[in-house]
Amino acid sequence: MAEALILVEASPGEVRTALLRGGVLTEAWVERPARPDGVGDLQRGRVVAISASMSGAFVALAGNETGFLPESAASAPRQPIKQAVQEGQILGLRVTRAAQAGKGPRLSAVLTDAETALVAAAPAGAPRLVARGPCAALRLAARFPEAVLRVAGAGLVARLRAALGDRVQAQHGTVFDEEIEGEFAALSESAVPLPGGGVLHIQTTRALTALDVDSGGAGDGLARFNEAALPEIARQIRLRNLSGAILLDVAGLSPKRRQTLLEPLRAALAPDRLARLVGLTGLGLFEMVRDRIHPPLAEALLSPLAEGLAALRQAVRDAAACPAQRLMLEARPEVISALRDLPGALEEYAALTGHALELQSAAQGPPQLREVSRD
């Protein structure tokens, strides 16, 4: 099995985490600590409505959220929802799936003894957040107990060392080299280069994710081209945290010849514990499903806030190279507003550089950093 390495880098308002297996980027996570997705949180919630038709209950949570407790996770052993809970009942709960696609968090009331003790020891009252769930670095460290974590960011190093001890190696500056930076940047693109010169096109809707392979003129070697592309397709599904229903249309093969790709695709998906191949549809599309737990990476990468935080990350690097300079960020109003609305991001920048970042609205175009005149 390929050696695992975990890279974790903090920048103002954001933490990026990469899992490398045998030197290959395998998982990519972008988290905003001020706005965690909530997966793994322990909460004390209040049942507000029971829905027998949906086989579950709606529960009021901290932060004015409403989560859904399915019948299958309401009690152990499983009971019908009307027997397992009652309206107004206070429950200890774990968030098992983040709010996404317009739906609230998914919950479980089946807790470990340690989780039950934490909920019991928390101050009275509900709804109440009892404890935050683990960040990506801690989740990966638990899954890969032999992996070393190389971490940039003094505060982040201290927090991770408190949990993981000597497995955490502090690194000054950045732990992401140019190649990893480039791969993270490419994850915001909807077109992915494939081995052999082809392109994978990715389009996500509320109902499903569609993957379409363009052969790029592979000609008579379509079967070999498509098979060679499957490991990269599976890697992109995992990197981007695509989930739910996924349909793949390969390039130019008859339904009969597509059957020969079922086992190679199943093998390519095998390292991903969340994904499974369902089969071929009547139209010859490969049907896959991947468990929904965390939001897809695109939600973190494709937003005005993502643009602003990328600019802050670059501003910290520029300031490190020339500590005396003061910088201004010119960006569209929605980017400026997103930065101002994210708690702590601009304050972190000022603490790291010794200077506040001046913000200036611009009518259009990507964010630009400029040195403030000293006149």
mmCIF file of C-alpha atoms in Angstrom:
data_model
loop_
_atom_site.group_PDB
_atom_site.id
_atom_site.type_symbol
_atom_site.label_atom_id
_atom_site.label_comp_id
_atom_site.label_asym_id
_atom_site.label_seq_id
_atom_site.Cartn_x
_atom_site.Cartn_y
_atom_site.Cartn_z
ATOM 1 C CA MET A 1 0.000 0.000 0.000
ATOM 2 C CA ALA A 2 1.333 3.452 -0.960
ATOM 3 C CA GLU A 3 2.762 5.541 1.862
ATOM 4 C CA ALA A 4 0.438 8.272 3.092
ATOM 5 C CA LEU A 5 1.476 11.864 3.807
ATOM 6 C CA ILE A 6 -0.847 14.599 5.099
ATOM 7 C CA LEU A 7 -0.098 18.247 4.307
ATOM 8 C CA VAL A 8 -1.959 20.940 6.242
ATOM 9 C CA GLU A 9 -1.626 24.653 5.661
ATOM 10 C CA ALA A 10 -3.353 27.513 7.458
ATOM 11 C CA SER A 11 -3.928 30.933 5.923
ATOM 12 C CA PRO A 12 -6.232 33.766 7.023
ATOM 13 C CA GLY A 13 -9.765 32.380 7.292
ATOM 14 C CA GLU A 14 -8.925 29.018 5.761
ATOM 15 C CA VAL A 15 -7.206 25.648 6.247
ATOM 16 C CA ARG A 16 -6.281 23.483 3.257
ATOM 17 C CA THR A 17 -5.471 19.803 3.738
ATOM 18 C CA ALA A 18 -4.028 17.364 1.213
ATOM 19 C CA LEU A 19 -3.671 13.586 1.403
ATOM 20 C CA LEU A 20 -0.858 12.188 -0.746
ATOM 21 C CA ARG A 21 -0.572 8.454 -1.434
ATOM 22 C CA GLY A 22 2.725 7.507 -3.000
ATOM 23 C CA GLY A 23 3.286 11.165 -3.817
ATOM 24 C CA VAL A 24 -0.054 11.487 -5.666
ATOM 25 C CA LEU A 25 -2.714 13.933 -4.462
ATOM 26 C CA THR A 26 -5.629 11.716 -3.445
ATOM 27 C CA GLU A 27 -7.891 13.893 -1.269
ATOM 28 C CA ALA A 28 -8.210 17.681 -1.070
ATOM 29 C CA TRP A 29 -10.042 19.579 1.658
ATOM 30 C CA VAL A 30 -10.716 23.309 2.020
ATOM 31 C CA GLU A 31 -12.179 24.354 5.376
ATOM 32 C CA ARG A 32 -13.165 27.701 6.886
ATOM 33 C CA PRO A 33 -12.832 27.262 10.669
ATOM 34 C CA ALA A 34 -15.261 30.129 11.321
ATOM 35 C CA ARG A 35 -17.878 28.248 9.262
ATOM 36 C CA PRO A 36 -17.363 24.500 9.759
ATOM 37 C CA ASP A 37 -19.633 22.154 7.826
ATOM 38 C CA GLY A 38 -20.724 20.536 11.103
ATOM 39 C CA VAL A 39 -20.034 16.881 10.301
ATOM 40 C CA GLY A 40 -19.192 15.046 13.525
ATOM 41 C CA ASP A 41 -20.573 17.812 15.763
ATOM 42 C CA LEU A 42 -22.222 16.687 18.976
ATOM 43 C CA GLN A 43 -25.433 18.552 19.682
ATOM 44 C CA ARG A 44 -28.224 18.533 22.187
ATOM 45 C CA GLY A 45 -31.358 19.014 20.091
ATOM 46 C CA ARG A 46 -35.117 19.235 20.572
ATOM 47 C CA VAL A 47 -37.541 17.183 18.468
ATOM 48 C CA VAL A 48 -39.946 19.625 16.810
ATOM 49 C CA ALA A 49 -41.906 17.355 14.455
ATOM 50 C CA ILE A 50 -42.255 13.677 13.641
ATOM 51 C CA SER A 51 -42.888 12.636 10.044
ATOM 52 C CA ALA A 52 -44.029 9.044 9.699
ATOM 53 C CA SER A 53 -44.282 9.475 5.904
ATOM 54 C CA MET A 54 -40.575 10.418 5.783
ATOM 55 C CA SER A 55 -39.643 7.842 8.437
ATOM 56 C CA GLY A 56 -37.918 10.402 10.605
ATOM 57 C CA ALA A 57 -38.092 13.472 12.794
ATOM 58 C CA PHE A 58 -37.099 17.119 12.462
ATOM 59 C CA VAL A 59 -34.888 18.415 15.258
ATOM 60 C CA ALA A 60 -34.037 21.983 16.293
ATOM 61 C CA LEU A 61 -30.267 22.473 16.527
ATOM 62 C CA ALA A 62 -27.932 25.213 17.691
ATOM 63 C CA GLY A 63 -27.484 28.101 15.283
ATOM 64 C CA ASN A 64 -31.176 28.119 14.273
ATOM 65 C CA GLU A 65 -30.681 25.041 12.101
ATOM 66 C CA THR A 66 -33.143 22.204 11.704
ATOM 67 C CA GLY A 67 -31.761 18.724 11.147
ATOM 68 C CA PHE A 68 -33.352 15.457 10.105
ATOM 69 C CA LEU A 69 -33.145 12.343 12.267
ATOM 70 C CA PRO A 70 -33.979 9.260 10.159
ATOM 71 C CA GLU A 71 -35.783 6.346 11.761
ATOM 72 C CA SER A 72 -32.756 4.119 11.103
ATOM 73 C CA ALA A 73 -30.563 6.351 13.308
ATOM 74 C CA ALA A 74 -33.079 7.271 15.998
ATOM 75 C CA SER A 75 -32.481 4.326 18.311
ATOM 76 C CA ALA A 76 -30.546 1.097 18.710
ATOM 77 C CA PRO A 77 -32.041 -1.379 18.170
ATOM 78 C CA ARG A 78 -34.114 0.291 15.448
ATOM 79 C CA GLN A 79 -37.695 1.191 16.348
ATOM 80 C CA PRO A 80 -40.502 2.897 14.411
ATOM 81 C CA ILE A 81 -39.942 6.643 14.617
ATOM 82 C CA LYS A 82 -43.081 7.287 16.701
ATOM 83 C CA GLN A 83 -41.802 4.848 19.323
ATOM 84 C CA ALA A 84 -38.192 6.009 19.225
ATOM 85 C CA VAL A 85 -38.809 9.736 19.861
ATOM 86 C CA GLN A 86 -41.530 12.158 20.914
ATOM 87 C CA GLU A 87 -42.142 15.797 20.024
ATOM 88 C CA GLY A 88 -40.417 18.057 22.531
ATOM 89 C CA GLN A 89 -37.930 15.374 23.554
ATOM 90 C CA ILE A 90 -34.322 16.454 24.169
ATOM 91 C CA LEU A 91 -31.747 14.213 22.478
ATOM 92 C CA GLY A 92 -28.000 13.888 22.248
ATOM 93 C CA LEU A 93 -27.116 13.813 18.555
ATOM 94 C CA ARG A 94 -24.188 13.529 16.160
ATOM 95 C CA VAL A 95 -24.237 15.250 12.766
ATOM 96 C CA THR A 96 -23.570 12.561 10.151
ATOM 97 C CA ARG A 97 -24.061 14.637 6.992
ATOM 98 C CA ALA A 98 -23.602 18.340 6.395
ATOM 99 C CA ALA A 99 -26.391 20.608 5.256
ATOM 100 C CA GLN A 100 -26.280 20.707 1.454
ATOM 101 C CA ALA A 101 -28.448 20.990 -1.646
ATOM 102 C CA GLY A 102 -31.065 22.918 0.329
ATOM 103 C CA LYS A 103 -31.454 20.203 2.957
ATOM 104 C CA GLY A 104 -30.512 20.465 6.630
ATOM 105 C CA PRO A 105 -27.966 18.312 8.451
ATOM 106 C CA ARG A 106 -28.536 14.561 8.814
ATOM 107 C CA LEU A 107 -28.393 13.288 12.401
ATOM 108 C CA SER A 108 -27.903 10.177 14.485
ATOM 109 C CA ALA A 109 -29.053 9.610 18.056
ATOM 110 C CA VAL A 110 -26.972 6.415 18.364
ATOM 111 C CA LEU A 111 -23.882 7.638 20.229
ATOM 112 C CA THR A 112 -20.793 6.016 21.681
ATOM 113 C CA ASP A 113 -20.364 5.898 25.454
ATOM 114 C CA ALA A 114 -17.800 8.717 25.231
ATOM 115 C CA GLU A 115 -20.153 10.891 23.183
ATOM 116 C CA THR A 116 -23.021 10.212 25.579
ATOM 117 C CA ALA A 117 -20.831 11.308 28.489
ATOM 118 C CA LEU A 118 -19.878 14.552 26.711
ATOM 119 C CA VAL A 119 -23.521 15.391 26.063
ATOM 120 C CA ALA A 120 -24.457 14.604 29.668
ATOM 121 C CA ALA A 121 -21.645 16.816 31.020
ATOM 122 C CA ALA A 122 -22.576 19.836 28.878
ATOM 123 C CA PRO A 123 -24.512 22.737 30.410
ATOM 124 C CA ALA A 124 -28.267 22.242 30.462
ATOM 125 C CA GLY A 125 -30.489 23.527 27.719
ATOM 126 C CA ALA A 126 -31.302 22.741 24.113
ATOM 127 C CA PRO A 127 -30.623 23.350 21.342
ATOM 128 C CA ARG A 128 -26.929 23.470 22.228
ATOM 129 C CA LEU A 129 -23.655 22.715 20.464
ATOM 130 C CA VAL A 130 -21.728 20.349 22.747
ATOM 131 C CA ALA A 131 -18.538 19.730 20.752
ATOM 132 C CA ARG A 132 -17.238 20.371 17.259
ATOM 133 C CA GLY A 133 -16.474 17.459 14.987
ATOM 134 C CA PRO A 134 -12.926 16.700 13.835
ATOM 135 C CA CYS A 135 -11.308 18.750 11.076
ATOM 136 C CA ALA A 136 -10.041 17.136 7.870
ATOM 137 C CA ALA A 137 -6.517 16.735 9.250
ATOM 138 C CA LEU A 138 -7.765 14.795 12.282
ATOM 139 C CA ARG A 139 -10.104 12.656 10.168
ATOM 140 C CA LEU A 140 -7.264 11.725 7.823
ATOM 141 C CA ALA A 141 -4.879 11.108 10.731
ATOM 142 C CA ALA A 142 -7.379 8.634 12.198
ATOM 143 C CA ARG A 143 -7.777 6.811 8.873
ATOM 144 C CA PHE A 144 -4.019 6.692 8.233
ATOM 145 C CA PRO A 145 -2.432 6.184 11.673
ATOM 146 C CA GLU A 146 1.090 5.788 10.251
ATOM 147 C CA ALA A 147 0.967 9.023 8.253
ATOM 148 C CA VAL A 148 3.088 12.033 9.184
ATOM 149 C CA LEU A 149 1.427 15.465 9.132
ATOM 150 C CA ARG A 150 3.482 18.369 7.784
ATOM 151 C CA VAL A 151 1.809 21.515 9.025
ATOM 152 C CA ALA A 152 2.295 25.234 8.327
ATOM 153 C CA GLY A 153 0.747 27.718 10.761
ATOM 154 C CA ALA A 154 1.821 28.081 14.398
ATOM 155 C CA GLY A 155 -1.656 27.989 15.912
ATOM 156 C CA LEU A 156 -2.654 25.024 13.767
ATOM 157 C CA VAL A 157 0.528 23.155 14.715
ATOM 158 C CA ALA A 158 -0.235 23.630 18.400
ATOM 159 C CA ARG A 159 -3.829 22.410 18.061
ATOM 160 C CA LEU A 160 -2.893 19.323 16.057
ATOM 161 C CA ARG A 161 0.045 18.447 18.318
ATOM 162 C CA ALA A 162 -2.299 18.500 21.306
ATOM 163 C CA ALA A 163 -4.198 15.642 19.650
ATOM 164 C CA LEU A 164 -1.505 13.842 17.641
ATOM 165 C CA GLY A 165 1.796 14.578 19.371
ATOM 166 C CA ASP A 166 5.025 13.975 17.447
ATOM 167 C CA ARG A 167 3.235 12.917 14.279
ATOM 168 C CA VAL A 168 2.892 16.641 13.564
ATOM 169 C CA GLN A 169 5.936 18.241 11.921
ATOM 170 C CA ALA A 170 5.973 22.033 11.912
ATOM 171 C CA GLN A 171 7.107 23.666 8.692
ATOM 172 C CA HIS A 172 7.876 27.338 8.174
ATOM 173 C CA GLY A 173 6.209 29.066 5.248
ATOM 174 C CA THR A 174 4.266 26.671 3.047
ATOM 175 C CA VAL A 175 3.884 22.894 2.830
ATOM 176 C CA PHE A 176 2.285 23.053 -0.613
ATOM 177 C CA ASP A 177 4.794 23.054 -3.473
ATOM 178 C CA GLU A 178 3.961 24.487 -6.904
ATOM 179 C CA GLU A 179 2.604 21.165 -8.146
ATOM 180 C CA ILE A 180 0.146 20.761 -5.267
ATOM 181 C CA GLU A 181 -0.868 24.430 -5.531
ATOM 182 C CA GLY A 182 -1.549 23.884 -9.216
ATOM 183 C CA GLU A 183 -3.627 20.788 -8.558
ATOM 184 C CA PHE A 184 -5.716 22.582 -5.919
ATOM 185 C CA ALA A 185 -6.278 25.468 -8.342
ATOM 186 C CA ALA A 186 -7.312 23.046 -11.112
ATOM 187 C CA LEU A 187 -10.039 21.564 -8.899
ATOM 188 C CA SER A 188 -12.148 24.647 -9.550
ATOM 189 C CA GLU A 189 -12.136 23.888 -13.294
ATOM 190 C CA SER A 190 -14.864 21.815 -14.953
ATOM 191 C CA ALA A 191 -12.534 20.326 -17.591
ATOM 192 C CA VAL A 192 -9.801 17.857 -16.592
ATOM 193 C CA PRO A 193 -6.997 16.640 -18.900
ATOM 194 C CA LEU A 194 -6.901 12.849 -19.257
ATOM 195 C CA PRO A 195 -4.061 10.485 -20.169
ATOM 196 C CA GLY A 196 -3.789 10.158 -23.933
ATOM 197 C CA GLY A 197 -4.866 13.718 -24.692
ATOM 198 C CA GLY A 198 -8.570 13.545 -23.855
ATOM 199 C CA VAL A 199 -10.653 15.698 -21.522
ATOM 200 C CA LEU A 200 -13.118 14.869 -18.751
ATOM 201 C CA HIS A 201 -15.991 17.372 -18.522
ATOM 202 C CA ILE A 202 -17.747 17.642 -15.149
ATOM 203 C CA GLN A 203 -21.187 19.175 -14.665
ATOM 204 C CA THR A 204 -23.067 19.051 -11.369
ATOM 205 C CA THR A 205 -26.809 19.662 -11.000
ATOM 206 C CA ARG A 206 -29.055 19.416 -7.945
ATOM 207 C CA ALA A 207 -30.034 15.875 -8.976
ATOM 208 C CA LEU A 208 -26.755 14.337 -10.143
ATOM 209 C CA THR A 209 -23.237 14.838 -11.463
ATOM 210 C CA ALA A 210 -22.629 14.142 -15.165
ATOM 211 C CA LEU A 211 -19.149 13.148 -16.367
ATOM 212 C CA ASP A 212 -18.457 13.185 -20.105
ATOM 213 C CA VAL A 213 -15.257 11.934 -21.729
ATOM 214 C CA ASP A 214 -13.953 13.649 -24.864
ATOM 215 C CA SER A 215 -11.404 11.388 -26.538
ATOM 216 C CA GLY A 216 -9.493 14.208 -28.186
ATOM 217 C CA GLY A 217 -9.152 12.131 -31.372
ATOM 218 C CA ALA A 218 -8.092 8.765 -29.946
ATOM 219 C CA GLY A 219 -9.380 7.103 -33.119
ATOM 220 C CA ASP A 220 -9.241 3.305 -33.235
ATOM 221 C CA GLY A 221 -7.766 3.078 -29.749
ATOM 222 C CA LEU A 222 -10.949 4.165 -27.954
ATOM 223 C CA ALA A 223 -11.216 1.070 -25.777
ATOM 224 C CA ARG A 224 -7.633 1.440 -24.521
ATOM 225 C CA PHE A 225 -8.046 5.210 -24.154
ATOM 226 C CA ASN A 226 -11.204 4.894 -22.043
ATOM 227 C CA GLU A 227 -9.737 2.190 -19.817
ATOM 228 C CA ALA A 228 -6.559 4.202 -19.261
ATOM 229 C CA ALA A 229 -8.690 7.211 -18.249
ATOM 230 C CA LEU A 230 -10.658 5.392 -15.528
ATOM 231 C CA PRO A 231 -8.115 5.764 -12.664
ATOM 232 C CA GLU A 232 -7.928 9.539 -13.240
ATOM 233 C CA ILE A 233 -11.724 9.782 -13.426
ATOM 234 C CA ALA A 234 -12.026 7.932 -10.108
ATOM 235 C CA ARG A 235 -9.340 10.181 -8.587
ATOM 236 C CA GLN A 236 -11.174 13.333 -9.666
ATOM 237 C CA ILE A 237 -14.430 12.066 -8.154
ATOM 238 C CA ARG A 238 -12.669 11.589 -4.819
ATOM 239 C CA LEU A 239 -10.620 14.807 -4.972
ATOM 240 C CA ARG A 240 -13.674 16.927 -5.697
ATOM 241 C CA ASN A 241 -15.840 15.063 -3.174
ATOM 242 C CA LEU A 242 -18.518 14.482 -5.800
ATOM 243 C CA SER A 243 -21.435 12.639 -4.228
ATOM 244 C CA GLY A 244 -24.912 11.314 -4.768
ATOM 245 C CA ALA A 245 -25.781 9.967 -8.209
ATOM 246 C CA ILE A 246 -22.919 10.137 -10.744
ATOM 247 C CA LEU A 247 -23.284 9.234 -14.423
ATOM 248 C CA LEU A 248 -20.278 8.682 -16.693
ATOM 249 C CA ASP A 249 -20.416 8.722 -20.489
ATOM 250 C CA VAL A 250 -17.195 7.352 -21.986
ATOM 251 C CA ALA A 251 -16.032 8.157 -25.491
ATOM 252 C CA GLY A 252 -17.494 6.431 -28.517
ATOM 253 C CA LEU A 253 -17.944 2.779 -27.500
ATOM 254 C CA SER A 254 -20.928 0.575 -28.260
ATOM 255 C CA PRO A 255 -22.976 -0.689 -25.274
ATOM 256 C CA LYS A 256 -21.422 -4.145 -25.690
ATOM 257 C CA ARG A 257 -17.860 -2.793 -25.584
ATOM 258 C CA ARG A 258 -18.736 -0.638 -22.588
ATOM 259 C CA GLN A 259 -19.491 -3.802 -20.639
ATOM 260 C CA THR A 260 -15.772 -4.607 -20.719
ATOM 261 C CA LEU A 261 -15.063 -1.437 -18.706
ATOM 262 C CA LEU A 262 -17.263 -2.384 -15.750
ATOM 263 C CA GLU A 263 -14.589 -4.302 -13.825
ATOM 264 C CA PRO A 264 -11.766 -1.812 -14.557
ATOM 265 C CA LEU A 265 -14.024 1.007 -13.333
ATOM 266 C CA ARG A 266 -14.957 -0.969 -10.222
ATOM 267 C CA ALA A 267 -11.255 -1.499 -9.522
ATOM 268 C CA ALA A 268 -10.493 2.203 -10.044
ATOM 269 C CA LEU A 269 -13.205 3.147 -7.528
ATOM 270 C CA ALA A 270 -12.150 0.526 -4.957
ATOM 271 C CA PRO A 271 -9.760 2.756 -2.908
ATOM 272 C CA ASP A 272 -12.597 5.242 -2.359
ATOM 273 C CA ARG A 273 -14.554 3.921 0.626
ATOM 274 C CA LEU A 274 -17.555 6.144 -0.198
ATOM 275 C CA ALA A 275 -18.043 5.224 -3.867
ATOM 276 C CA ARG A 276 -19.580 2.213 -5.549
ATOM 277 C CA LEU A 277 -20.431 1.232 -9.095
ATOM 278 C CA VAL A 278 -24.097 0.400 -9.705
ATOM 279 C CA GLY A 279 -23.830 -0.696 -13.335
ATOM 280 C CA LEU A 280 -24.720 0.393 -16.873
ATOM 281 C CA THR A 281 -27.954 2.212 -17.625
ATOM 282 C CA GLY A 282 -30.114 1.434 -20.634
ATOM 283 C CA LEU A 283 -28.450 4.322 -22.436
ATOM 284 C CA GLY A 284 -24.987 2.909 -21.823
ATOM 285 C CA LEU A 285 -24.018 5.326 -19.059
ATOM 286 C CA PHE A 286 -21.974 4.086 -16.112
ATOM 287 C CA GLU A 287 -24.024 4.664 -12.967
ATOM 288 C CA MET A 288 -22.194 5.282 -9.713
ATOM 289 C CA VAL A 289 -23.228 6.500 -6.289
ATOM 290 C CA ARG A 290 -21.086 8.119 -3.637
ATOM 291 C CA ASP A 291 -22.185 8.761 -0.069
ATOM 292 C CA ARG A 292 -23.098 12.371 0.720
ATOM 293 C CA ILE A 293 -21.297 13.462 3.891
ATOM 294 C CA HIS A 294 -19.361 16.695 3.384
ATOM 295 C CA PRO A 295 -20.316 19.326 0.790
ATOM 296 C CA PRO A 296 -18.659 19.022 -2.631
ATOM 297 C CA LEU A 297 -15.357 20.870 -2.942
ATOM 298 C CA ALA A 298 -16.813 23.167 -5.594
ATOM 299 C CA GLU A 299 -18.918 24.879 -2.924
ATOM 300 C CA ALA A 300 -15.714 26.048 -1.220
ATOM 301 C CA LEU A 301 -13.787 26.874 -4.400
ATOM 302 C CA LEU A 302 -16.371 28.621 -6.567
ATOM 303 C CA SER A 303 -17.493 31.678 -4.634
ATOM 304 C CA PRO A 304 -16.558 35.314 -4.055
ATOM 305 C CA LEU A 305 -15.218 34.284 -0.641
ATOM 306 C CA ALA A 306 -12.851 31.785 -2.268
ATOM 307 C CA GLU A 307 -11.468 34.566 -4.473
ATOM 308 C CA GLY A 308 -10.957 36.824 -1.474
ATOM 309 C CA LEU A 309 -9.257 34.161 0.644
ATOM 310 C CA ALA A 310 -6.922 33.240 -2.214
ATOM 311 C CA ALA A 311 -5.946 36.910 -2.408
ATOM 312 C CA LEU A 312 -5.339 36.992 1.368
ATOM 313 C CA ARG A 313 -3.132 33.908 1.048
ATOM 314 C CA GLN A 314 -1.065 35.605 -1.628
ATOM 315 C CA ALA A 315 -0.948 38.830 0.362
ATOM 316 C CA VAL A 316 0.597 36.989 3.332
ATOM 317 C CA ARG A 317 3.298 35.596 1.032
ATOM 318 C CA ASP A 318 3.992 39.008 -0.473
ATOM 319 C CA ALA A 319 4.196 40.560 2.981
ATOM 320 C CA ALA A 320 6.635 37.867 4.134
ATOM 321 C CA ALA A 321 8.894 38.685 1.193
ATOM 322 C CA CYS A 322 8.774 42.422 1.945
ATOM 323 C CA PRO A 323 7.639 42.996 5.561
ATOM 324 C CA ALA A 324 7.716 46.778 5.359
ATOM 325 C CA GLN A 325 5.194 47.116 2.544
ATOM 326 C CA ARG A 326 1.510 47.775 3.168
ATOM 327 C CA LEU A 327 -0.931 46.221 0.741
ATOM 328 C CA MET A 328 -4.329 47.088 -0.698
ATOM 329 C CA LEU A 329 -6.743 44.563 -2.143
ATOM 330 C CA GLU A 330 -8.878 45.773 -5.043
ATOM 331 C CA ALA A 331 -11.790 43.447 -5.751
ATOM 332 C CA ARG A 332 -15.424 43.332 -6.754
ATOM 333 C CA PRO A 333 -17.861 44.462 -4.035
ATOM 334 C CA GLU A 334 -19.125 40.928 -3.460
ATOM 335 C CA VAL A 335 -15.566 39.720 -2.784
ATOM 336 C CA ILE A 336 -14.933 42.564 -0.332
ATOM 337 C CA SER A 337 -18.229 41.892 1.442
ATOM 338 C CA ALA A 338 -17.513 38.164 1.692
ATOM 339 C CA LEU A 339 -14.145 38.840 3.352
ATOM 340 C CA ARG A 340 -15.609 41.333 5.804
ATOM 341 C CA ASP A 341 -18.387 38.898 6.703
ATOM 342 C CA LEU A 342 -16.049 35.991 7.492
ATOM 343 C CA PRO A 343 -15.164 36.275 11.197
ATOM 344 C CA GLY A 344 -11.462 36.569 11.914
ATOM 345 C CA ALA A 345 -9.988 36.432 8.387
ATOM 346 C CA LEU A 346 -8.854 40.057 8.110
ATOM 347 C CA GLU A 347 -7.761 40.068 11.751
ATOM 348 C CA GLU A 348 -5.606 36.981 11.114
ATOM 349 C CA TYR A 349 -3.979 38.746 8.179
ATOM 350 C CA ALA A 350 -3.151 41.777 10.337
ATOM 351 C CA ALA A 351 -1.724 39.582 13.100
ATOM 352 C CA LEU A 352 0.510 37.690 10.659
ATOM 353 C CA THR A 353 1.816 40.714 8.769
ATOM 354 C CA GLY A 354 1.687 43.520 11.309
ATOM 355 C CA HIS A 355 -0.433 45.638 8.952
ATOM 356 C CA ALA A 356 -4.140 45.855 8.225
ATOM 357 C CA LEU A 357 -5.094 45.062 4.628
ATOM 358 C CA GLU A 358 -6.775 47.996 2.939
ATOM 359 C CA LEU A 359 -9.825 47.078 0.877
ATOM 360 C CA GLN A 360 -10.966 48.896 -2.238
ATOM 361 C CA SER A 361 -13.992 48.010 -4.368
ATOM 362 C CA ALA A 362 -13.426 47.591 -8.097
ATOM 363 C CA ALA A 363 -16.100 47.363 -10.772
ATOM 364 C CA GLN A 364 -14.935 44.092 -12.312
ATOM 365 C CA GLY A 365 -12.057 41.698 -12.860
ATOM 366 C CA PRO A 366 -10.148 39.361 -10.548
ATOM 367 C CA PRO A 367 -8.811 40.582 -7.187
ATOM 368 C CA GLN A 368 -5.590 42.609 -7.433
ATOM 369 C CA LEU A 369 -3.010 43.328 -4.737
ATOM 370 C CA ARG A 370 -1.272 46.693 -4.847
ATOM 371 C CA GLU A 371 1.283 48.346 -2.621
ATOM 372 C CA VAL A 372 -0.097 51.321 -0.720
ATOM 373 C CA SER A 373 1.739 54.511 -1.543
ATOM 374 C CA ARG A 374 3.862 55.922 1.296
ATOM 375 C CA ASP A 375 3.453 59.546 0.193
#
